[in-house]
mmCIF file of C-alpha atoms in Angstrom:
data_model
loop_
_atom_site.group_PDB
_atom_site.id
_atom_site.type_symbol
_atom_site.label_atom_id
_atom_site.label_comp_id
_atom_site.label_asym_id
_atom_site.label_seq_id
_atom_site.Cartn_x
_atom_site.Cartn_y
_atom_site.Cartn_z
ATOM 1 C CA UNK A 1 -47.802 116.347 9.908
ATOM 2 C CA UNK A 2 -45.253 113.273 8.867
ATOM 3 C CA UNK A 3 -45.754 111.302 5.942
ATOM 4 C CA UNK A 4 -47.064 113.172 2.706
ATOM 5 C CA UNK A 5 -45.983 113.192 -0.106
ATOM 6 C CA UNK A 6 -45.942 116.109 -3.049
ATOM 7 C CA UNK A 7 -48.625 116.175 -5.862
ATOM 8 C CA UNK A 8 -46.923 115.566 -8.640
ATOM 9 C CA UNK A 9 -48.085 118.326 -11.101
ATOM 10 C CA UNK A 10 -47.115 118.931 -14.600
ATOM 11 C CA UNK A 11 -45.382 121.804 -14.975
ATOM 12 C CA UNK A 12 -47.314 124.837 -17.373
ATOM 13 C CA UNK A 13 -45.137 123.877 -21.153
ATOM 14 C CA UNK A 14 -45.996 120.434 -19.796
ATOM 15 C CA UNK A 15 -49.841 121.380 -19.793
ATOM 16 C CA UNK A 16 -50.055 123.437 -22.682
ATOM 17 C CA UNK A 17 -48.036 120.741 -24.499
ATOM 18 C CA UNK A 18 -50.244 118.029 -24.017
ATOM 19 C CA UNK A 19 -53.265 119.761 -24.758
ATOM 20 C CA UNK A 20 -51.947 120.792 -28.011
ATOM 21 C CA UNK A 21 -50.570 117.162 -29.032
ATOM 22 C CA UNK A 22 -54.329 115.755 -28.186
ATOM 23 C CA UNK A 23 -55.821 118.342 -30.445
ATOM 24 C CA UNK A 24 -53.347 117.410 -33.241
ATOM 25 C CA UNK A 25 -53.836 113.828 -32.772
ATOM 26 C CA UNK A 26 -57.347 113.912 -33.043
ATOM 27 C CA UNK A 27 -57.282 116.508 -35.528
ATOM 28 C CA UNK A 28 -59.418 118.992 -33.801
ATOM 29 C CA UNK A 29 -56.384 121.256 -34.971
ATOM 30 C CA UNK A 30 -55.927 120.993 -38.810
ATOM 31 C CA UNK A 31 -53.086 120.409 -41.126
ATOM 32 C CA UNK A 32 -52.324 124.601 -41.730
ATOM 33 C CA UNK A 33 -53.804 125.906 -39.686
ATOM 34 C CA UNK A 34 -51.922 129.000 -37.651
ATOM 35 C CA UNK A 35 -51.367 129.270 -33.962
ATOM 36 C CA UNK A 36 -50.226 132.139 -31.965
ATOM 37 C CA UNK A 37 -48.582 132.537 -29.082
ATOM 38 C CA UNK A 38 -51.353 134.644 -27.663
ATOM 39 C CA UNK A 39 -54.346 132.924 -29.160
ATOM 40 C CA UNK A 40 -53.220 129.749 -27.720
ATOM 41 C CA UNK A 41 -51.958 131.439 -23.958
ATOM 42 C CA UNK A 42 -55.865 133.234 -23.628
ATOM 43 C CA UNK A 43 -57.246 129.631 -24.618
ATOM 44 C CA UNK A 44 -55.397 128.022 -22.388
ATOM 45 C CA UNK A 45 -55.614 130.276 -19.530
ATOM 46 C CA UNK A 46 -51.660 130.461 -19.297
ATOM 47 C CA UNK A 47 -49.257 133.471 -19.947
ATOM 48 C CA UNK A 48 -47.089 133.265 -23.399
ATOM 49 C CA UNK A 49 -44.320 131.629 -21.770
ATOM 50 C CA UNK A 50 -45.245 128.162 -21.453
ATOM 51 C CA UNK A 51 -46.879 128.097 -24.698
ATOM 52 C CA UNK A 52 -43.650 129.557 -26.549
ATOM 53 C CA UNK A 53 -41.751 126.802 -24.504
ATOM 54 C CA UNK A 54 -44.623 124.034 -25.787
ATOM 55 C CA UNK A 55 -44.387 125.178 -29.198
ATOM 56 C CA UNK A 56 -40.722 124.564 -29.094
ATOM 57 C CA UNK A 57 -41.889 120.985 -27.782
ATOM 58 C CA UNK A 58 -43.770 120.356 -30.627
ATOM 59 C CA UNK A 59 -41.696 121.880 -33.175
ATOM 60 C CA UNK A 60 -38.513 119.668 -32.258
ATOM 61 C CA UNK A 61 -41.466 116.760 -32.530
ATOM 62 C CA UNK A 62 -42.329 117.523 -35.917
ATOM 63 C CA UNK A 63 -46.186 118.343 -35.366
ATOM 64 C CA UNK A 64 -45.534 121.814 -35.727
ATOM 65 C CA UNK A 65 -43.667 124.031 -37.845
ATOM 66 C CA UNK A 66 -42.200 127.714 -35.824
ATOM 67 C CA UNK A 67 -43.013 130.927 -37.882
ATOM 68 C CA UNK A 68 -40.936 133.780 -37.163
ATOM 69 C CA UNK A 69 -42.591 136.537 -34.382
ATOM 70 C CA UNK A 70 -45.723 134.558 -35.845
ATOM 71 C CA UNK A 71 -46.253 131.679 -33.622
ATOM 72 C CA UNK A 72 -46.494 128.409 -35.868
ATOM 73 C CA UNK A 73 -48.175 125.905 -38.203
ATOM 74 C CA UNK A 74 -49.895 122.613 -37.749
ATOM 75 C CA UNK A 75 -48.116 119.836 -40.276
ATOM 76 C CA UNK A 76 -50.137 117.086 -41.363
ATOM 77 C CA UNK A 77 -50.090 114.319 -39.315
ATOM 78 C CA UNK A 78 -50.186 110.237 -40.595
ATOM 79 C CA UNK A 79 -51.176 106.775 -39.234
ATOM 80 C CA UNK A 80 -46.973 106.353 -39.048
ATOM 81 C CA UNK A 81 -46.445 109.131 -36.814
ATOM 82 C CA UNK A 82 -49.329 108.238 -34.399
ATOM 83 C CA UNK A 83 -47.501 104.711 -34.011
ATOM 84 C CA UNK A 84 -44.348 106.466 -34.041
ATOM 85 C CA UNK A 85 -45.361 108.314 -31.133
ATOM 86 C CA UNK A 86 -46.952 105.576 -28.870
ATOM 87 C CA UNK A 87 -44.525 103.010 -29.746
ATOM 88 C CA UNK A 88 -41.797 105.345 -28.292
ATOM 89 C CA UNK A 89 -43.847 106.003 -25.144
ATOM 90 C CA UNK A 90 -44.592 101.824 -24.966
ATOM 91 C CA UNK A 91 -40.725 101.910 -24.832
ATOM 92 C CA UNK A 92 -40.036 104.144 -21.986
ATOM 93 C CA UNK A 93 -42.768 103.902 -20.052
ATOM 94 C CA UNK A 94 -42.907 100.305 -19.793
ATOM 95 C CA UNK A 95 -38.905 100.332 -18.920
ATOM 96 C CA UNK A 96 -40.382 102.644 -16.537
ATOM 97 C CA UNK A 97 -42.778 100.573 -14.794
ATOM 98 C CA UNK A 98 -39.709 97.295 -14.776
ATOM 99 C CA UNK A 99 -37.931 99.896 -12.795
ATOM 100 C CA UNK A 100 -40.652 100.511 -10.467
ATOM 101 C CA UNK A 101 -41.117 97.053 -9.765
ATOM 102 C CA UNK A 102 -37.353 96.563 -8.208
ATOM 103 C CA UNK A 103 -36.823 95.638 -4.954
ATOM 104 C CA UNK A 104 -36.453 98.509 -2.236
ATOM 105 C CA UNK A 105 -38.453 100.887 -4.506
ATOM 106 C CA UNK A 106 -41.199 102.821 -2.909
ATOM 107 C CA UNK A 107 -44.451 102.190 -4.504
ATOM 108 C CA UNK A 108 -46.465 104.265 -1.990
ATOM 109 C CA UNK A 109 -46.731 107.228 -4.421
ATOM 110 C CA UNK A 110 -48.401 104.642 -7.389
ATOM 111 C CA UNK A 111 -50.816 102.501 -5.197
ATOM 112 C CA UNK A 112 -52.274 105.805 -3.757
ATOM 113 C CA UNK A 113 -52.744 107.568 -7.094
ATOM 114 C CA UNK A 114 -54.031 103.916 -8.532
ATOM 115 C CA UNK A 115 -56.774 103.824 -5.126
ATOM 116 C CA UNK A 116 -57.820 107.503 -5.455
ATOM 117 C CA UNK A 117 -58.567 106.576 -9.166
ATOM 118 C CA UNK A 118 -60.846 104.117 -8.977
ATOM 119 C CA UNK A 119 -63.421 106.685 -7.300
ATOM 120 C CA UNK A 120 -64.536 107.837 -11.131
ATOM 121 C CA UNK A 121 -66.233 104.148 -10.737
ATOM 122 C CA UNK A 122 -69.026 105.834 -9.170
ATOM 123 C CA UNK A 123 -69.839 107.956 -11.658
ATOM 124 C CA UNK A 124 -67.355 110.562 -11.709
ATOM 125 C CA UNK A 125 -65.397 110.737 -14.507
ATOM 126 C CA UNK A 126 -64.669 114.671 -14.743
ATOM 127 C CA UNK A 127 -61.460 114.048 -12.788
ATOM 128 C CA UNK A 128 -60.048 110.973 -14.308
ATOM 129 C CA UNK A 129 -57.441 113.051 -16.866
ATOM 130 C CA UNK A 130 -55.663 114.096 -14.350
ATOM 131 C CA UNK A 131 -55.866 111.171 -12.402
ATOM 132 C CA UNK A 132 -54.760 108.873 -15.178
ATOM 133 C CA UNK A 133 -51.592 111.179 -15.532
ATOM 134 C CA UNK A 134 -50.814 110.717 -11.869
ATOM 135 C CA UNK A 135 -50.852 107.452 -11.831
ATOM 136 C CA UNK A 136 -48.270 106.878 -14.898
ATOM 137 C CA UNK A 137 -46.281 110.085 -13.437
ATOM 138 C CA UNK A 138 -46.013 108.360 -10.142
ATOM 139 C CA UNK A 139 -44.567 105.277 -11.702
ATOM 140 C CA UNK A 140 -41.993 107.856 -14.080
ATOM 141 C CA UNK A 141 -41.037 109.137 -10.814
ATOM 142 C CA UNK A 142 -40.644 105.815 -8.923
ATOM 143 C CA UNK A 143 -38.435 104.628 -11.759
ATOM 144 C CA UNK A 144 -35.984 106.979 -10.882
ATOM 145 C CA UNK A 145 -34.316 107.953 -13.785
ATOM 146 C CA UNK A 146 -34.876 111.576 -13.848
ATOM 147 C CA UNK A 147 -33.940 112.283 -17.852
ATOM 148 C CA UNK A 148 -36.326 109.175 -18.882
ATOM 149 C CA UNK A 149 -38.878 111.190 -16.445
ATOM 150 C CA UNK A 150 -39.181 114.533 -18.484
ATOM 151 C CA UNK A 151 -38.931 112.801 -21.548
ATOM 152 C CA UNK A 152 -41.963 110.942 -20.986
ATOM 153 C CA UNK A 153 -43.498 114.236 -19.760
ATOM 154 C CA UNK A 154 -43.056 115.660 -23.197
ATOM 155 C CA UNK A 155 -44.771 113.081 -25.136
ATOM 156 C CA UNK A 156 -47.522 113.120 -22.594
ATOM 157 C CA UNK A 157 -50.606 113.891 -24.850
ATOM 158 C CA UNK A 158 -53.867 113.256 -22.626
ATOM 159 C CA UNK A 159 -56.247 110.708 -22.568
ATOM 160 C CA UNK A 160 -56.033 108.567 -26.048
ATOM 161 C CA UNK A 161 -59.866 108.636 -26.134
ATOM 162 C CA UNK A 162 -60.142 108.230 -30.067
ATOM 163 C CA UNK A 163 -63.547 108.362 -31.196
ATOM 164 C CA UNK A 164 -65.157 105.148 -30.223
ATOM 165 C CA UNK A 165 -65.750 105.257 -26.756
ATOM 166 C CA UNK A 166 -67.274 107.737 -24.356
ATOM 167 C CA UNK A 167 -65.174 109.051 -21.369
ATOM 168 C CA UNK A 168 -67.172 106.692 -18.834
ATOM 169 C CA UNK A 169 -65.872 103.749 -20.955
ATOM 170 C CA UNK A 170 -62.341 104.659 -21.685
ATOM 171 C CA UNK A 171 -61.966 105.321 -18.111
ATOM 172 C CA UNK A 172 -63.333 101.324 -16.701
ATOM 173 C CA UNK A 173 -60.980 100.237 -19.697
ATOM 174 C CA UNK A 174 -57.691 102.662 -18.192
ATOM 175 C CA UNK A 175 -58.795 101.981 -14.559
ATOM 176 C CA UNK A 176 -58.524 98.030 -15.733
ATOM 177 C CA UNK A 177 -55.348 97.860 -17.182
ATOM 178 C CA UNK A 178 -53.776 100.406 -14.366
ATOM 179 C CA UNK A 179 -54.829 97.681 -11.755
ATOM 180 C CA UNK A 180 -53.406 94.880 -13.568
ATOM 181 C CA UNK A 181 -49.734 96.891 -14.052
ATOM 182 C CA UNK A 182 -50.367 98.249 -10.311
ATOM 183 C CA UNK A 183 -50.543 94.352 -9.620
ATOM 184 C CA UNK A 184 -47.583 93.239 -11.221
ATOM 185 C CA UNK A 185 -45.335 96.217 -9.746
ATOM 186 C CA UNK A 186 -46.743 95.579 -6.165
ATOM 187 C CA UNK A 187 -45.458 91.620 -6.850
ATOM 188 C CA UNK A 188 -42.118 92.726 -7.970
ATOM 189 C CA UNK A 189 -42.854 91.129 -11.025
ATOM 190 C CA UNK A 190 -40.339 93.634 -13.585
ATOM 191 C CA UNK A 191 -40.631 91.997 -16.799
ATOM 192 C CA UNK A 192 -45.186 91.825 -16.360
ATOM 193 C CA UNK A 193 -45.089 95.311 -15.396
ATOM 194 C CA UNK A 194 -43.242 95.909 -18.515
ATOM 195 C CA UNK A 195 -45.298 93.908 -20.927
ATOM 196 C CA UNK A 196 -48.883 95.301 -18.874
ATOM 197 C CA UNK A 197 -48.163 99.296 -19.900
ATOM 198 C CA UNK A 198 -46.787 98.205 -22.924
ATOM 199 C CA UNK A 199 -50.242 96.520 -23.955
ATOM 200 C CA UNK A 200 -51.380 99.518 -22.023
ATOM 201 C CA UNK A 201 -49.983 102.226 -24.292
ATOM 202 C CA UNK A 202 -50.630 100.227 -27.426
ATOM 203 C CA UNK A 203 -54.153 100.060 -26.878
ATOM 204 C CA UNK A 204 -54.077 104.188 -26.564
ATOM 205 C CA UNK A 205 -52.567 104.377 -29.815
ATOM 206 C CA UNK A 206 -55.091 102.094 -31.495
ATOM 207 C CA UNK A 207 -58.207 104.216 -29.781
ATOM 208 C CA UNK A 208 -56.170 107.146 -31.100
ATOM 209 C CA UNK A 209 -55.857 105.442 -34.981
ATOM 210 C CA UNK A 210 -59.442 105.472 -34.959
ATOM 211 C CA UNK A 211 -59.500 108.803 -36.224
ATOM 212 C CA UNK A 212 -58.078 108.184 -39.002
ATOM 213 C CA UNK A 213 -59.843 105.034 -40.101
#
């Protein structure tokens, strides 16, 4: 059979790295509190090698702090890191989508991942993390710059519910603004594309700053 394509699936420290960011974020995990290599791995369903690799993620990020052959420490986290944070994925991932946008580039990958999407508008929305990854990984991919890719990756941190909306509402809002940088990509248009996720990823970070309003 001609003409698939590979899911594009984060890889395990990817996973475990994300999921552990979100919890930060949204302080579900508390400044202090411990985390061990194996309490994390049975939560997560993973072995201790991805999570030793995501705490290394997180530790070069500065939400954790490594403790010797005793896992690590959540750091306290302020308003200035969580703009930090999405201001620095605004950057790349709207350079990203310009790049997308350029002539010759194939788009396939992004307007299939943007169509399967828009099926949580009937009511499912169990599905839509994963699809709202795919779509932005599809465009990291498209860009291809390959470096810029898995740095994105790392910062990757889930859906930026804050604590505002419900999932069925964050995901109309996501689905929205996906079709109107989908649009702008599909025209060519480089420099809309650019300024669509960056309004895209700023809104994330102030759904995510409601938790600390």
């Amino acid at each position: 059979m001609n003409g698939l394509k590979p899911i594009k699936i984060p890889s395990a420290k990817e996973k475990v790295a994300s999921e552990l960011r979100k919890a930060i974020l949204s302080r579900k995990m508390k400044e202090g509190e411990i985390l061990s290599l194996d309490s994390v791995a049975t939560q997560l369903n993973v072995s201790i090698t991805p999570v030793r690799e995501a705490f290394q993620i997180l530790a070069r990020d500065g939400l954790i702090k490594l403790r010797q052959n005793k896992g690590a420490i959540v750091l306290g986290i302020t308003d200035t890191y969580i703009r930090e944070h999405y201001q620095l994925r605004a950057i790349l991932e709207s350079a990203c989508a310009g790049l997308a946008a350029e002539e010759g580039v194939d788009i396939s990958g992004i307007r299939d991942s943007y169509e399967e999407s828009k099926a949580v508008e009937n009511g499912d929305y169990s599905q839509y993390a994963s699809q709202n990854r795919e779509f932005h990984s599809e465009i990291w991919a498209a860009a291809g710059n390959k470096k810029m890719e898995n740095m994105i990756a790392e910062l990757w941190n889930g859906l930026s519910m804050g604590n505002m909306v419900t999932e069925q509402e964050y995901a109309k809002i996501s689905i929205e603004e996906h079709g109107r940088i989908m649009d702008a990509i599909a025209a060519g248009d480089g420099e809309r594309a650019k300024k669509e996720m960056y309004a895209h990823i700023m809104r994330s970070r102030d759904d995510m700053l409601t938790y600390y309003q």
